[in-house]
Amino acid sequence: MAQYVAQRLLQAIIAIFGVLTIVFVVMHLSGDPTLLLVPQDASAEMIAQLRSQLGFDRPIGVQYLDYLGGLAHLDFGDSIVQRVPALDIVLSRLPYTIQLAAGALVVAIGFGIPAGVLMATNRGGIIARILSAVVVTGQSVPTFLSGILLIFVFGVTLRWLPTSGSGDFASMIMPSIALGALSMSTFARMTRISIIDELGKDYVRAGRARGLSLSQVVARHVLRNASIPVITIAALEIGNLLAGAVIIETVFAWPGIGQLAIQSIQSRDFLVVQVIVLLISFVYVLTSVLADLVYVIVDPRIRLVR
Amino acid sequence: MSADPIPLLSVENLTIEIGGASVVDDVSFHVAPGRVMALVGESGCGKSLTSYAILGLLPDAAKRTGGRIRLHDLDLSALSEREFRKARGKDISIIFQEPSASLDPLTTVGSQIADAYRTHNKVSRAEAYDKARQMLADVGIPDPDRRLHQYPFELSGGMCQRIMISIALICSPRVLVADEPTTALDVTIQAQILDLMKKLVSERGTAIVLITHDMGVVADIADDVAVMYAGRVAEIAGVHSLFAKPCHPYTALLLASVPTLDDAPKSDLATIEGRVPTPDEFGEGCRFASRCPLVTDKCRIEQPPLFDCGDGHRSACWHIDRMPELMEAAA
Ligand SMILES: Nc1ncnc2c1ncn2[C@@H]1O[C@H](COP(=O)(O)OP(=O)(O)OP(=O)(O)O)[C@@H](O)[C@H]1O
Ligand SMILES: [Mg+2]
């Protein structure tokens, strides 16, 4: 077990390191922010001076090592634009994104999993058909479009919900749905397939042979067995929700890290972008480790063999 | 066959279709309390489907299109799912062919055995576990306390088989359907399980339907035998009568192909030429016609009904009178 954890940890560090390097290189190759920071009529001399002051005139390898050196001391650098620690800026926006992602996760799991169960157990029924229409819609409408559609229908036309802003429950509803819709479809499909797969197994017939009803077998045995692939999806989806937040926060003017990421990329605020990327990769890694821990709880074959 | 006592389980003209083909066709047999009916026949002849039908648990693809199943005077095939459920595991139990796959991999075996008991008896968890422990001892599992808390993947195939037997027997069913219950077991355990079944039969008067490939097991424990071929009963008889005087060419060949200690498999009759027709190849005639040494034109055109050949011994063959000819060739 300890060896397994160590192995996972090593994998995680390598993965985060890789992502970080790629983003660093891409950001630097696409130009530095000096030009955006100086007045329009600045002389070439002024620009060069600022560039060397910010350290962008050094070879990229040197800049990279310098950055890593800072990270080793948990120094994520300062925002070039706002001149305060990049980490502080990101952390101040993070609660909004967590709030939004949590709302989206509630939509995705709270609707997706029961829908999957119903679709699997009422195959061919009217409920299953309605749900599968909802699921197909959720998975085929692009996130930005569903966001805009929701704003148009419920915000502009019906005026039921606020179209932007953050804070209260009402303002969370539309962005949560828009962000969660795709995940909801994924959860519903995975749950459905997984349950149908389990229902065909011999232990289901054996359960009924000892006098259980099909729904008792589903509740006592099938759901648990079917949950294993769904847990894998859940881990990935949490990361995907954070990534999807970049678009949704922009559509709904939601002041989270997604919106911050877009703004920082536009102003070439490298260090802020790097912190956001680090954070999202960290969440991917963390959720996949969490998923492994959940497997250990659910599946004795993993718990007792490892 | 010797069906003198009132049957406890009656399978009457059971027909099961899959995709339009009758994979089980007009199968009838009766089992009285305290008797063992063996179902034998080649792989795919419909033994397991028959057993599922008895429990009302046919797979979605299969439909019972004719016949009925009776438990004493209760018509099981007319019961609603809810009513049938009360009988399953309590009056009538089954041991499935695939023991390891028939257990939920994520639940301890103890919980699954106790659950079977609690489904039909209002007892506490602790009482149900006591009962489960008792059952494990009965089926010869050493150290039952430890086994109760293990998961199926921690147990061998033979051990899982005995867990399934415990589940099937824990409510003392009146009828037990056992699909190859001893195949996964080594000889000692096999003998132990057969002894357990004999005890059930003699002490509790359980009626057993035993599905097997093993003619040795049939000779050891069965009272009656139904030989199935391609979904139909070819021959049905008391076990002694069947072994002494098979009245269907298929049975004769089947018995001849069983190697015995004193003689090596005999001549060219030892293996049956050709193969079993697939369901879509079933025609109007006898389903064994393509492989039968006694075949005539009539066999290819018309399906033989079961003819009585004395003492309740019945055979579905147009040429029962020519059987001595076949037996001589085999000798
Ligand atoms: N779920 C199913 N879907 C389609 N065909 C099936 C299904 N179950 C059984 N069959 C077919 O029905 C026929 C009878 O199968 P069955 O399992 O009853 O045979 P069996 O006599 O038990 O064989 P074995 O000795 O191998 O266990 C076979 O032709 C099989 O292919
Ligand atoms: Mg079978």
XYZ file of C-alpha atoms and ligand atoms in Angstrom:
669
model
C 0.000 0.000 0.000
C 2.735 2.461 0.990
C 4.648 1.588 -2.130
C 1.517 2.167 -4.169
C 0.964 5.610 -2.634
C 4.591 6.571 -3.240
C 4.279 5.470 -6.837
C 1.125 7.510 -7.366
C 2.743 10.544 -5.784
C 5.747 10.307 -8.077
C 3.463 10.014 -11.111
C 1.561 13.071 -9.927
C 4.701 15.171 -9.542
C 5.926 14.206 -13.003
C 2.533 15.028 -14.529
C 2.309 18.461 -12.896
C 5.909 19.206 -13.833
C 5.188 18.295 -17.455
C 2.122 20.511 -17.696
C 3.975 23.368 -16.079
C 6.856 23.116 -18.525
C 4.622 23.018 -21.578
C 2.627 26.059 -20.454
C 5.803 27.952 -19.593
C 7.301 27.334 -23.005
C 4.120 28.118 -24.939
C 3.498 31.327 -23.013
C 7.062 32.545 -23.539
C 7.203 31.628 -27.191
C 4.056 33.636 -27.828
C 5.698 36.839 -26.748
C 6.339 38.758 -23.535
C 4.149 41.396 -21.903
C 6.592 44.283 -22.101
C 4.855 45.923 -25.048
C 1.564 45.882 -23.218
C 3.055 47.561 -20.198
C 4.663 50.569 -21.814
C 2.924 53.612 -23.271
C 2.250 53.501 -27.010
C 4.891 56.088 -27.831
C 7.657 54.455 -25.777
C 11.065 54.413 -27.376
C 12.830 51.168 -28.228
C 15.315 51.999 -25.519
C 12.610 52.267 -22.852
C 11.121 48.960 -23.967
C 14.487 47.225 -23.811
C 15.120 48.661 -20.398
C 11.784 47.460 -19.002
C 12.299 44.078 -20.636
C 15.630 43.593 -18.952
C 14.194 44.877 -15.679
C 11.486 42.215 -15.829
C 14.078 39.637 -16.802
C 12.524 38.738 -20.152
C 15.760 39.382 -22.037
C 17.412 36.349 -20.496
C 17.464 32.996 -22.353
C 14.250 31.046 -21.775
C 16.176 28.234 -20.055
C 17.511 30.634 -17.469
C 14.081 32.140 -16.882
C 12.668 28.624 -16.477
C 15.277 27.588 -13.924
C 14.737 30.847 -12.091
C 10.996 30.144 -11.955
C 11.516 26.595 -10.704
C 13.893 27.915 -8.057
C 11.101 30.146 -6.798
C 8.592 27.290 -6.799
C 10.937 25.251 -4.644
C 10.424 27.916 -1.963
C 6.697 28.073 -2.694
C 7.293 31.452 -4.310
C 4.977 31.641 -7.289
C 6.207 35.043 -8.369
C 4.406 38.372 -8.675
C 1.808 39.422 -11.172
C 3.544 41.586 -13.740
C 0.417 43.665 -14.186
C -0.770 44.166 -10.627
C 2.631 43.804 -8.895
C 1.294 41.631 -6.091
C 1.949 37.924 -5.506
C 0.272 35.897 -8.267
C -0.855 33.312 -5.738
C -2.823 35.932 -3.761
C -4.668 37.050 -6.859
C -5.637 33.490 -7.760
C -6.636 32.592 -4.216
C -8.882 35.633 -3.955
C -10.827 34.433 -7.011
C -10.812 30.736 -6.139
C -13.847 30.650 -3.806
C -16.109 31.799 -6.663
C -14.918 29.001 -8.894
C -15.258 26.420 -6.152
C -18.806 27.621 -5.579
C -19.615 27.345 -9.270
C -17.920 23.965 -9.712
C -19.719 22.604 -6.668
C -23.036 23.797 -8.090
C -22.225 22.179 -11.416
C -21.192 18.952 -9.696
C -24.480 18.867 -7.812
C -26.304 19.256 -11.126
C -24.114 16.626 -12.819
C -24.259 13.978 -10.115
C -27.633 14.822 -8.626
C -29.333 14.526 -11.970
C -26.925 12.355 -13.968
C -26.666 9.338 -11.684
C -30.389 8.922 -10.901
C -31.104 9.458 -14.603
C -28.611 6.718 -15.480
C -30.169 4.337 -12.970
C -33.672 4.990 -14.321
C -32.526 4.644 -17.912
C -30.954 1.273 -17.135
C -33.800 -0.143 -15.078
C -36.705 1.126 -17.205
C -35.196 0.234 -20.530
C -37.620 0.981 -23.350
C -39.987 2.818 -21.005
C -41.285 6.344 -21.517
C -39.204 7.776 -18.649
C -36.049 6.275 -20.103
C -36.798 7.811 -23.475
C -37.419 11.292 -22.086
C -34.257 11.106 -20.016
C -32.172 9.935 -22.904
C -33.387 12.925 -24.931
C -32.256 15.212 -22.093
C -28.918 13.439 -21.909
C -28.277 13.656 -25.631
C -29.084 17.368 -25.529
C -26.743 17.890 -22.593
C -23.895 16.206 -24.357
C -24.317 17.713 -27.800
C -24.914 21.403 -27.061
C -21.573 23.182 -26.592
C -21.114 24.755 -23.179
C -20.914 28.360 -24.390
C -24.062 27.914 -26.464
C -26.104 26.389 -23.647
C -24.942 29.274 -21.453
C -26.085 31.850 -23.961
C -29.375 30.016 -24.557
C -30.090 29.884 -20.840
C -29.362 33.595 -20.486
C -31.615 34.355 -23.424
C -34.565 32.260 -22.218
C -34.517 32.598 -18.437
C -32.610 35.859 -18.073
C -33.639 38.075 -20.935
C -37.012 36.730 -22.090
C -38.604 35.330 -18.936
C -36.561 37.483 -16.547
C -36.620 34.738 -13.901
C -32.932 34.650 -13.142
C -30.074 37.157 -13.081
C -27.883 36.968 -16.177
C -24.584 37.680 -14.495
C -22.846 38.348 -11.252
C -22.192 36.187 -8.281
C -23.093 35.626 -4.717
C -26.648 34.583 -4.128
C -28.260 31.282 -4.957
C -30.327 32.597 -7.882
C -27.266 33.845 -9.712
C -25.674 30.406 -9.388
C -28.467 28.421 -11.017
C -27.840 29.140 -14.694
C -24.039 28.931 -14.663
C -24.217 25.688 -12.656
C -26.583 24.122 -15.156
C -24.595 25.333 -18.140
C -21.324 24.115 -16.654
C -22.757 20.842 -15.321
C -24.771 19.804 -18.377
C -21.961 18.020 -20.164
C -20.823 16.196 -17.029
C -24.408 15.318 -16.253
C -24.668 13.553 -19.600
C -21.415 11.742 -19.001
C -22.541 10.557 -15.577
C -25.929 9.448 -16.912
C -24.433 7.504 -19.810
C -21.730 5.856 -17.717
C -24.160 4.933 -14.960
C -26.608 3.491 -17.471
C -24.028 1.405 -19.323
C -22.428 0.229 -16.146
C -25.730 -0.887 -14.611
C -26.890 -2.626 -17.790
C -23.574 -4.427 -17.858
C -23.992 -5.568 -14.269
C -27.631 -6.595 -14.757
C -26.483 -9.217 -17.265
C -24.213 -10.880 -14.735
C -24.939 -14.221 -13.119
C -25.070 -12.879 -9.578
C -28.210 -10.908 -10.457
C -30.072 -14.070 -11.430
C -28.628 -15.785 -8.368
C -29.920 -12.973 -6.148
C -33.389 -13.317 -7.609
C -33.182 -17.094 -7.190
C -32.943 -16.635 -3.447
C -36.135 -14.635 -3.425
C -34.981 -11.032 -3.866
C -36.881 -8.757 -6.221
C -34.974 -7.208 -9.078
C -35.032 -3.826 -7.364
C -33.652 -5.365 -4.173
C -30.826 -6.943 -6.155
C -30.175 -3.584 -7.803
C -30.123 -1.752 -4.483
C -28.035 -4.305 -2.587
C -25.620 -5.521 -5.235
C -25.826 -3.924 -8.661
C -25.404 -0.247 -7.715
C -22.244 -0.889 -5.774
C -20.693 -2.958 -8.550
C -21.769 -0.432 -11.149
C -20.285 2.462 -9.174
C -16.691 1.463 -9.857
C -16.431 2.834 -13.417
C -18.539 5.841 -12.397
C -16.007 6.763 -9.715
C -13.318 6.938 -12.382
C -15.479 9.319 -14.383
C -16.257 11.440 -11.333
C -12.557 12.021 -10.736
C -12.001 13.182 -14.297
C -15.155 15.267 -14.367
C -14.162 17.426 -11.404
C -11.045 18.479 -13.287
C -13.085 18.955 -16.456
C -15.515 21.211 -14.595
C -12.685 23.512 -13.548
C -11.465 23.642 -17.120
C -15.008 24.258 -18.387
C -15.345 27.104 -15.884
C -13.001 29.172 -18.060
C -15.726 29.478 -20.694
C -18.764 29.615 -18.451
C -17.303 32.276 -16.156
C -16.688 34.453 -19.162
C -20.237 33.983 -20.488
C -21.816 34.762 -17.114
C -19.265 37.382 -15.976
C -18.507 35.190 -12.990
C -15.420 36.472 -11.145
C -13.636 33.153 -10.657
C -10.287 31.839 -11.819
C -11.675 31.007 -15.265
C -12.333 34.624 -16.011
C -9.013 35.519 -14.394
C -7.242 33.050 -16.675
C -8.647 34.673 -19.809
C -7.765 38.161 -18.575
C -4.257 37.081 -17.610
C -3.587 35.393 -20.927
C -4.697 38.556 -22.734
C -2.418 40.748 -20.636
C 0.379 38.139 -20.825
C 0.457 37.969 -17.064
C 2.523 34.775 -17.163
C 2.855 34.057 -13.516
C -0.858 34.299 -12.804
C -1.609 31.936 -15.691
C 1.015 29.523 -14.365
C -0.554 29.483 -10.915
C -3.972 28.733 -12.410
C -2.572 25.935 -14.548
C -0.735 24.515 -11.547
C -3.917 24.641 -9.526
C -6.036 22.881 -12.144
C -3.453 20.142 -12.683
C -3.196 19.740 -8.943
C -6.957 19.224 -8.762
C -6.831 16.579 -11.522
C -4.145 14.723 -9.650
C -5.829 15.110 -6.294
C -9.186 13.810 -7.543
C -7.619 10.813 -9.212
C -5.823 9.947 -5.986
C -9.114 10.412 -4.121
C -10.811 8.111 -6.618
C -8.203 5.471 -5.857
C -8.926 5.795 -2.167
C -12.648 5.395 -2.859
C -11.966 2.220 -4.869
C -10.185 0.851 -1.885
C -13.293 1.437 0.208
C -15.721 0.051 -2.367
C -13.820 -2.899 -3.773
C -12.394 -5.532 -1.447
C -10.406 -7.017 -4.316
C -8.251 -3.880 -4.356
C -8.273 -3.419 -0.601
C -7.108 -6.919 0.232
C -4.711 -7.579 -2.602
C -2.645 -4.405 -2.571
C -40.141 -44.325 -15.063
C -41.381 -45.056 -11.584
C -43.691 -42.145 -10.881
C -45.970 -43.838 -8.403
C -45.877 -41.242 -5.575
C -47.606 -37.908 -6.147
C -45.086 -35.641 -7.871
C -43.843 -32.592 -5.995
C -42.405 -30.902 -9.066
C -44.032 -31.357 -12.452
C -42.643 -29.971 -15.654
C -45.347 -30.365 -18.267
C -44.765 -29.856 -21.977
C -42.297 -27.058 -21.354
C -41.359 -25.184 -24.517
C -38.872 -22.319 -24.580
C -38.123 -20.252 -27.644
C -35.121 -18.095 -28.424
C -35.380 -16.062 -31.595
C -38.195 -18.254 -32.944
C -36.399 -21.584 -32.434
C -37.667 -23.948 -29.762
C -34.438 -24.577 -27.837
C -36.466 -26.489 -25.265
C -39.324 -28.397 -26.860
C -42.186 -30.190 -25.158
C -40.158 -31.340 -22.151
C -42.037 -33.150 -19.412
C -40.888 -34.868 -16.229
C -42.054 -35.294 -12.680
C -40.146 -35.547 -9.447
C -41.685 -37.004 -6.321
C -40.566 -36.064 -2.803
C -37.398 -37.866 -1.812
C -36.428 -38.670 -5.361
C -33.663 -37.531 -7.672
C -34.306 -36.879 -11.340
C -31.169 -36.549 -13.427
C -31.165 -34.441 -16.595
C -28.356 -35.476 -18.898
C -27.372 -34.523 -22.410
C -24.724 -32.823 -24.481
C -23.725 -29.215 -23.964
C -26.343 -26.810 -25.340
C -29.248 -29.271 -25.250
C -31.275 -26.960 -23.004
C -30.654 -28.308 -19.517
C -29.841 -24.958 -17.946
C -32.703 -23.168 -19.703
C -35.056 -25.820 -18.331
C -33.713 -25.154 -14.848
C -34.128 -21.383 -15.242
C -37.690 -21.919 -16.413
C -38.469 -23.961 -13.299
C -37.418 -20.967 -11.176
C -39.169 -18.496 -13.482
C -35.834 -16.829 -14.235
C -35.395 -17.196 -17.972
C -33.045 -14.667 -19.600
C -34.683 -11.798 -21.514
C -33.910 -13.424 -24.854
C -35.790 -16.614 -23.966
C -39.594 -16.970 -23.734
C -41.630 -19.812 -22.318
C -44.127 -20.329 -25.120
C -45.811 -23.451 -23.835
C -46.298 -25.821 -20.961
C -46.328 -25.233 -17.251
C -44.418 -25.934 -14.076
C -46.231 -27.144 -11.004
C -45.053 -27.344 -7.431
C -47.364 -29.922 -5.902
C -50.733 -28.444 -6.848
C -49.507 -24.881 -7.295
C -49.119 -23.747 -10.895
C -45.863 -21.782 -10.704
C -46.109 -20.620 -14.279
C -49.371 -18.814 -13.486
C -47.933 -16.914 -10.507
C -47.246 -13.215 -10.587
C -43.609 -12.217 -10.159
C -44.388 -11.074 -6.623
C -45.931 -14.406 -5.641
C -43.225 -16.413 -7.360
C -40.617 -14.532 -5.351
C -41.981 -15.999 -2.125
C -41.316 -19.503 -3.425
C -37.833 -18.870 -4.775
C -35.127 -19.852 -2.350
C -37.713 -21.123 0.099
C -39.803 -23.849 -1.547
C -37.621 -24.247 -4.565
C -33.917 -23.496 -4.806
C -31.279 -23.682 -7.458
C -27.558 -24.210 -7.562
C -26.280 -22.518 -10.695
C -23.705 -23.903 -13.062
C -21.285 -20.979 -12.579
C -20.691 -20.769 -8.841
C -18.083 -17.991 -8.758
C -20.008 -15.690 -11.099
C -23.194 -16.286 -9.112
C -21.805 -14.501 -6.074
C -21.644 -10.715 -5.781
C -17.895 -9.982 -5.780
C -18.236 -6.982 -3.445
C -20.222 -8.651 -0.671
C -18.878 -11.155 1.854
C -20.116 -14.679 1.360
C -21.474 -14.721 4.906
C -23.653 -11.731 4.171
C -24.949 -13.369 0.996
C -25.806 -16.612 2.780
C -27.418 -14.825 5.725
C -29.327 -12.615 3.306
C -30.823 -15.699 1.673
C -32.091 -16.805 5.070
C -33.387 -13.390 6.128
C -35.291 -12.954 2.892
C -37.683 -15.685 3.988
C -37.350 -15.678 7.779
C -37.886 -12.870 10.261
C -34.686 -13.222 12.255
C -31.905 -10.929 13.425
C -28.649 -10.583 11.547
C -26.841 -12.499 14.265
C -29.274 -15.409 14.070
C -28.977 -15.502 10.299
C -25.181 -15.590 10.598
C -25.418 -18.465 13.074
C -27.534 -20.311 10.592
C -25.047 -19.524 7.819
C -22.176 -20.818 9.941
C -24.121 -24.017 10.514
C -24.714 -24.376 6.767
C -21.026 -23.960 5.967
C -20.198 -26.722 8.412
C -22.861 -28.919 6.795
C -21.344 -28.553 3.344
C -17.941 -29.414 4.758
C -16.224 -26.038 4.803
C -13.535 -26.000 7.469
C -13.204 -22.920 9.672
C -16.621 -21.449 8.796
C -16.129 -18.392 11.018
C -13.252 -17.165 8.925
C -14.927 -18.055 5.621
C -18.073 -16.073 6.455
C -16.093 -12.867 6.398
C -14.284 -13.545 3.151
C -15.128 -12.305 -0.316
C -15.763 -14.615 -3.282
C -12.433 -13.750 -4.896
C -10.637 -15.137 -1.851
C -12.230 -18.557 -2.321
C -11.501 -21.377 -4.738
C -14.077 -22.498 -7.307
C -14.947 -25.536 -5.213
C -15.380 -23.357 -2.150
C -17.673 -20.967 -4.047
C -19.668 -23.960 -5.230
C -20.228 -25.007 -1.638
C -21.187 -21.448 -0.698
C -23.826 -21.565 -3.450
C -25.040 -24.904 -2.123
C -25.328 -23.355 1.356
C -27.369 -20.489 -0.056
C -29.640 -22.908 -1.895
C -30.211 -25.136 1.118
C -30.415 -22.637 3.954
C -34.209 -22.376 3.855
C -34.667 -26.152 3.541
C -36.378 -26.072 0.149
C -38.739 -28.869 -0.860
C -37.305 -28.874 -4.366
C -33.655 -28.422 -5.273
C -32.506 -27.854 -8.842
C -28.772 -28.472 -9.098
C -26.999 -27.553 -12.340
C -23.675 -29.426 -12.447
C -23.232 -29.014 -8.687
C -20.149 -31.169 -8.416
C -18.224 -30.359 -11.588
C -15.870 -27.839 -9.984
C -15.103 -30.086 -7.035
C -12.384 -32.631 -6.429
C -13.375 -36.226 -5.830
C -13.487 -36.165 -2.039
C -15.602 -33.028 -1.854
C -17.771 -34.319 -4.680
C -18.512 -37.446 -2.647
C -19.234 -35.255 0.377
C -21.732 -33.127 -1.576
C -23.418 -36.188 -3.057
C -23.737 -37.610 0.456
C -25.277 -34.343 1.603
C -27.812 -34.551 -1.207
C -28.600 -38.166 -0.388
C -29.192 -37.106 3.202
C -31.542 -34.320 2.093
C -33.456 -36.812 0.024
C -33.726 -39.514 2.641
C -34.160 -37.351 5.754
C -36.094 -34.353 4.494
C -37.727 -35.842 1.446
C -36.309 -33.127 -0.808
C -37.025 -33.602 -4.496
C -33.913 -32.996 -6.587
C -33.454 -32.206 -10.248
C -29.810 -32.939 -10.923
C -28.225 -31.703 -14.136
C -24.971 -33.440 -14.925
C -22.662 -34.802 -17.577
C -21.316 -37.428 -15.271
C -22.911 -40.853 -15.742
C -21.083 -42.033 -12.630
C -22.931 -39.433 -10.571
C -26.192 -40.440 -12.235
C -25.646 -44.098 -11.345
C -24.723 -43.116 -7.803
C -27.589 -40.852 -6.850
C -30.393 -40.653 -9.417
C -33.667 -42.545 -9.272
C -34.814 -41.477 -12.714
C -33.041 -40.069 -15.738
C -34.224 -37.848 -18.562
C -31.851 -37.848 -21.507
C -32.179 -34.638 -23.493
C -31.091 -34.119 -27.055
C -31.293 -30.762 -28.857
C -33.989 -29.418 -26.553
C -36.184 -32.544 -26.475
C -36.445 -35.499 -24.142
C -35.016 -38.462 -26.049
C -35.547 -41.004 -23.348
C -36.807 -41.030 -19.805
C -36.636 -43.960 -17.432
C -35.750 -45.310 -14.035
C -31.988 -45.326 -13.645
C -31.588 -49.109 -13.588
C -33.828 -49.633 -16.569
C -31.992 -46.936 -18.532
C -28.535 -48.340 -17.890
C -29.623 -51.938 -18.445
C -31.765 -51.489 -21.509
C -31.438 -48.107 -23.252
C -34.309 -47.684 -25.696
C -32.999 -44.708 -27.672
C -29.979 -44.867 -29.987
C -28.626 -41.616 -28.529
C -28.692 -43.007 -24.984
C -27.046 -46.217 -26.142
C -24.244 -44.270 -27.809
C -23.929 -41.944 -24.839
C -23.537 -44.871 -22.451
C -21.114 -46.620 -24.795
C -18.947 -43.515 -24.933
C -18.475 -43.524 -21.173
C -15.108 -45.180 -20.562
C -15.171 -47.827 -17.881
C -12.311 -49.391 -15.974
C -12.353 -52.825 -17.533
C -12.845 -52.002 -21.190
C -11.436 -49.267 -23.330
C -13.957 -47.203 -25.324
C -15.607 -49.597 -27.721
C -15.192 -49.653 -31.481
C -16.389 -46.826 -33.672
C -19.527 -46.386 -31.615
C -17.516 -44.918 -28.766
C -17.817 -41.427 -30.110
C -20.987 -40.151 -31.728
C -20.334 -39.032 -35.287
C -21.396 -35.575 -36.426
C -22.605 -32.713 -34.249
C -25.739 -31.481 -32.558
C -27.898 -29.395 -34.914
C -28.077 -25.721 -33.997
C -31.564 -24.375 -33.157
C -32.041 -22.916 -36.654
C -31.294 -26.338 -38.140
C -34.111 -28.045 -36.223
C -36.415 -29.480 -38.874
C -39.650 -31.407 -38.938
C -38.073 -34.771 -38.209
C -36.236 -36.344 -35.314
C -33.489 -33.981 -34.159
C -31.065 -36.898 -33.762
C -31.659 -38.158 -37.321
C -28.460 -36.687 -38.802
C -26.280 -38.701 -36.400
C -28.381 -41.785 -35.840
C -27.169 -45.231 -36.994
C -30.773 -46.466 -37.213
C -32.055 -43.530 -39.267
C -34.730 -44.074 -41.938
C -36.707 -41.688 -44.132
C -39.533 -41.554 -41.639
C -37.143 -40.145 -39.006
C -36.285 -37.219 -41.249
C -39.913 -36.340 -41.879
C -41.751 -36.934 -38.656
C -40.763 -36.290 -35.065
C -41.228 -39.402 -32.930
C -43.375 -39.012 -29.797
C -42.356 -40.689 -26.548
C -43.311 -44.390 -26.801
C -43.765 -46.499 -23.737
C -41.432 -49.457 -23.669
C -42.569 -50.945 -20.413
C -42.373 -49.947 -16.735
C -42.779 -46.247 -17.484
C -39.598 -46.395 -19.557
C -40.229 -44.137 -22.544
C -38.242 -43.345 -25.653
C -38.753 -40.945 -28.529
C -37.651 -43.203 -31.344
C -39.407 -44.804 -34.313
C -37.124 -47.828 -34.142
C -37.156 -49.047 -30.585
C -37.598 -52.567 -31.943
C -34.243 -52.344 -33.713
C -32.335 -51.378 -30.530
C -31.044 -54.959 -29.907
C -29.353 -54.717 -33.321
C -27.513 -51.570 -32.222
C -26.584 -52.999 -28.833
C -25.100 -56.051 -30.516
C -22.987 -53.894 -32.811
C -21.704 -52.034 -29.774
C -20.789 -55.180 -27.876
N -29.262 -15.977 -22.953
C -29.264 -16.707 -24.088
N -29.368 -16.073 -25.282
C -29.359 -16.780 -26.429
N -29.255 -18.120 -26.497
C -29.150 -18.808 -25.350
C -29.149 -18.136 -24.082
N -29.022 -19.062 -23.112
C -28.961 -20.258 -23.749
N -29.038 -20.101 -25.080
C -29.036 -21.190 -26.093
O -30.007 -22.139 -25.706
C -29.513 -23.458 -25.891
C -29.594 -24.234 -24.603
O -28.689 -23.673 -23.679
P -28.473 -24.253 -22.200
O -27.621 -23.281 -21.477
O -29.772 -24.581 -21.592
O -27.649 -25.586 -22.487
P -27.080 -26.647 -21.440
O -27.742 -27.933 -21.762
O -27.222 -26.143 -20.063
O -25.568 -26.757 -21.853
P -24.271 -26.942 -20.909
O -24.164 -28.409 -20.647
O -23.154 -26.450 -21.757
O -24.480 -26.136 -19.690
C -28.125 -23.337 -26.468
O -28.217 -23.478 -27.872
C -27.712 -21.935 -26.098
O -26.844 -21.429 -27.088
Mg -25.923 -25.489 -18.646
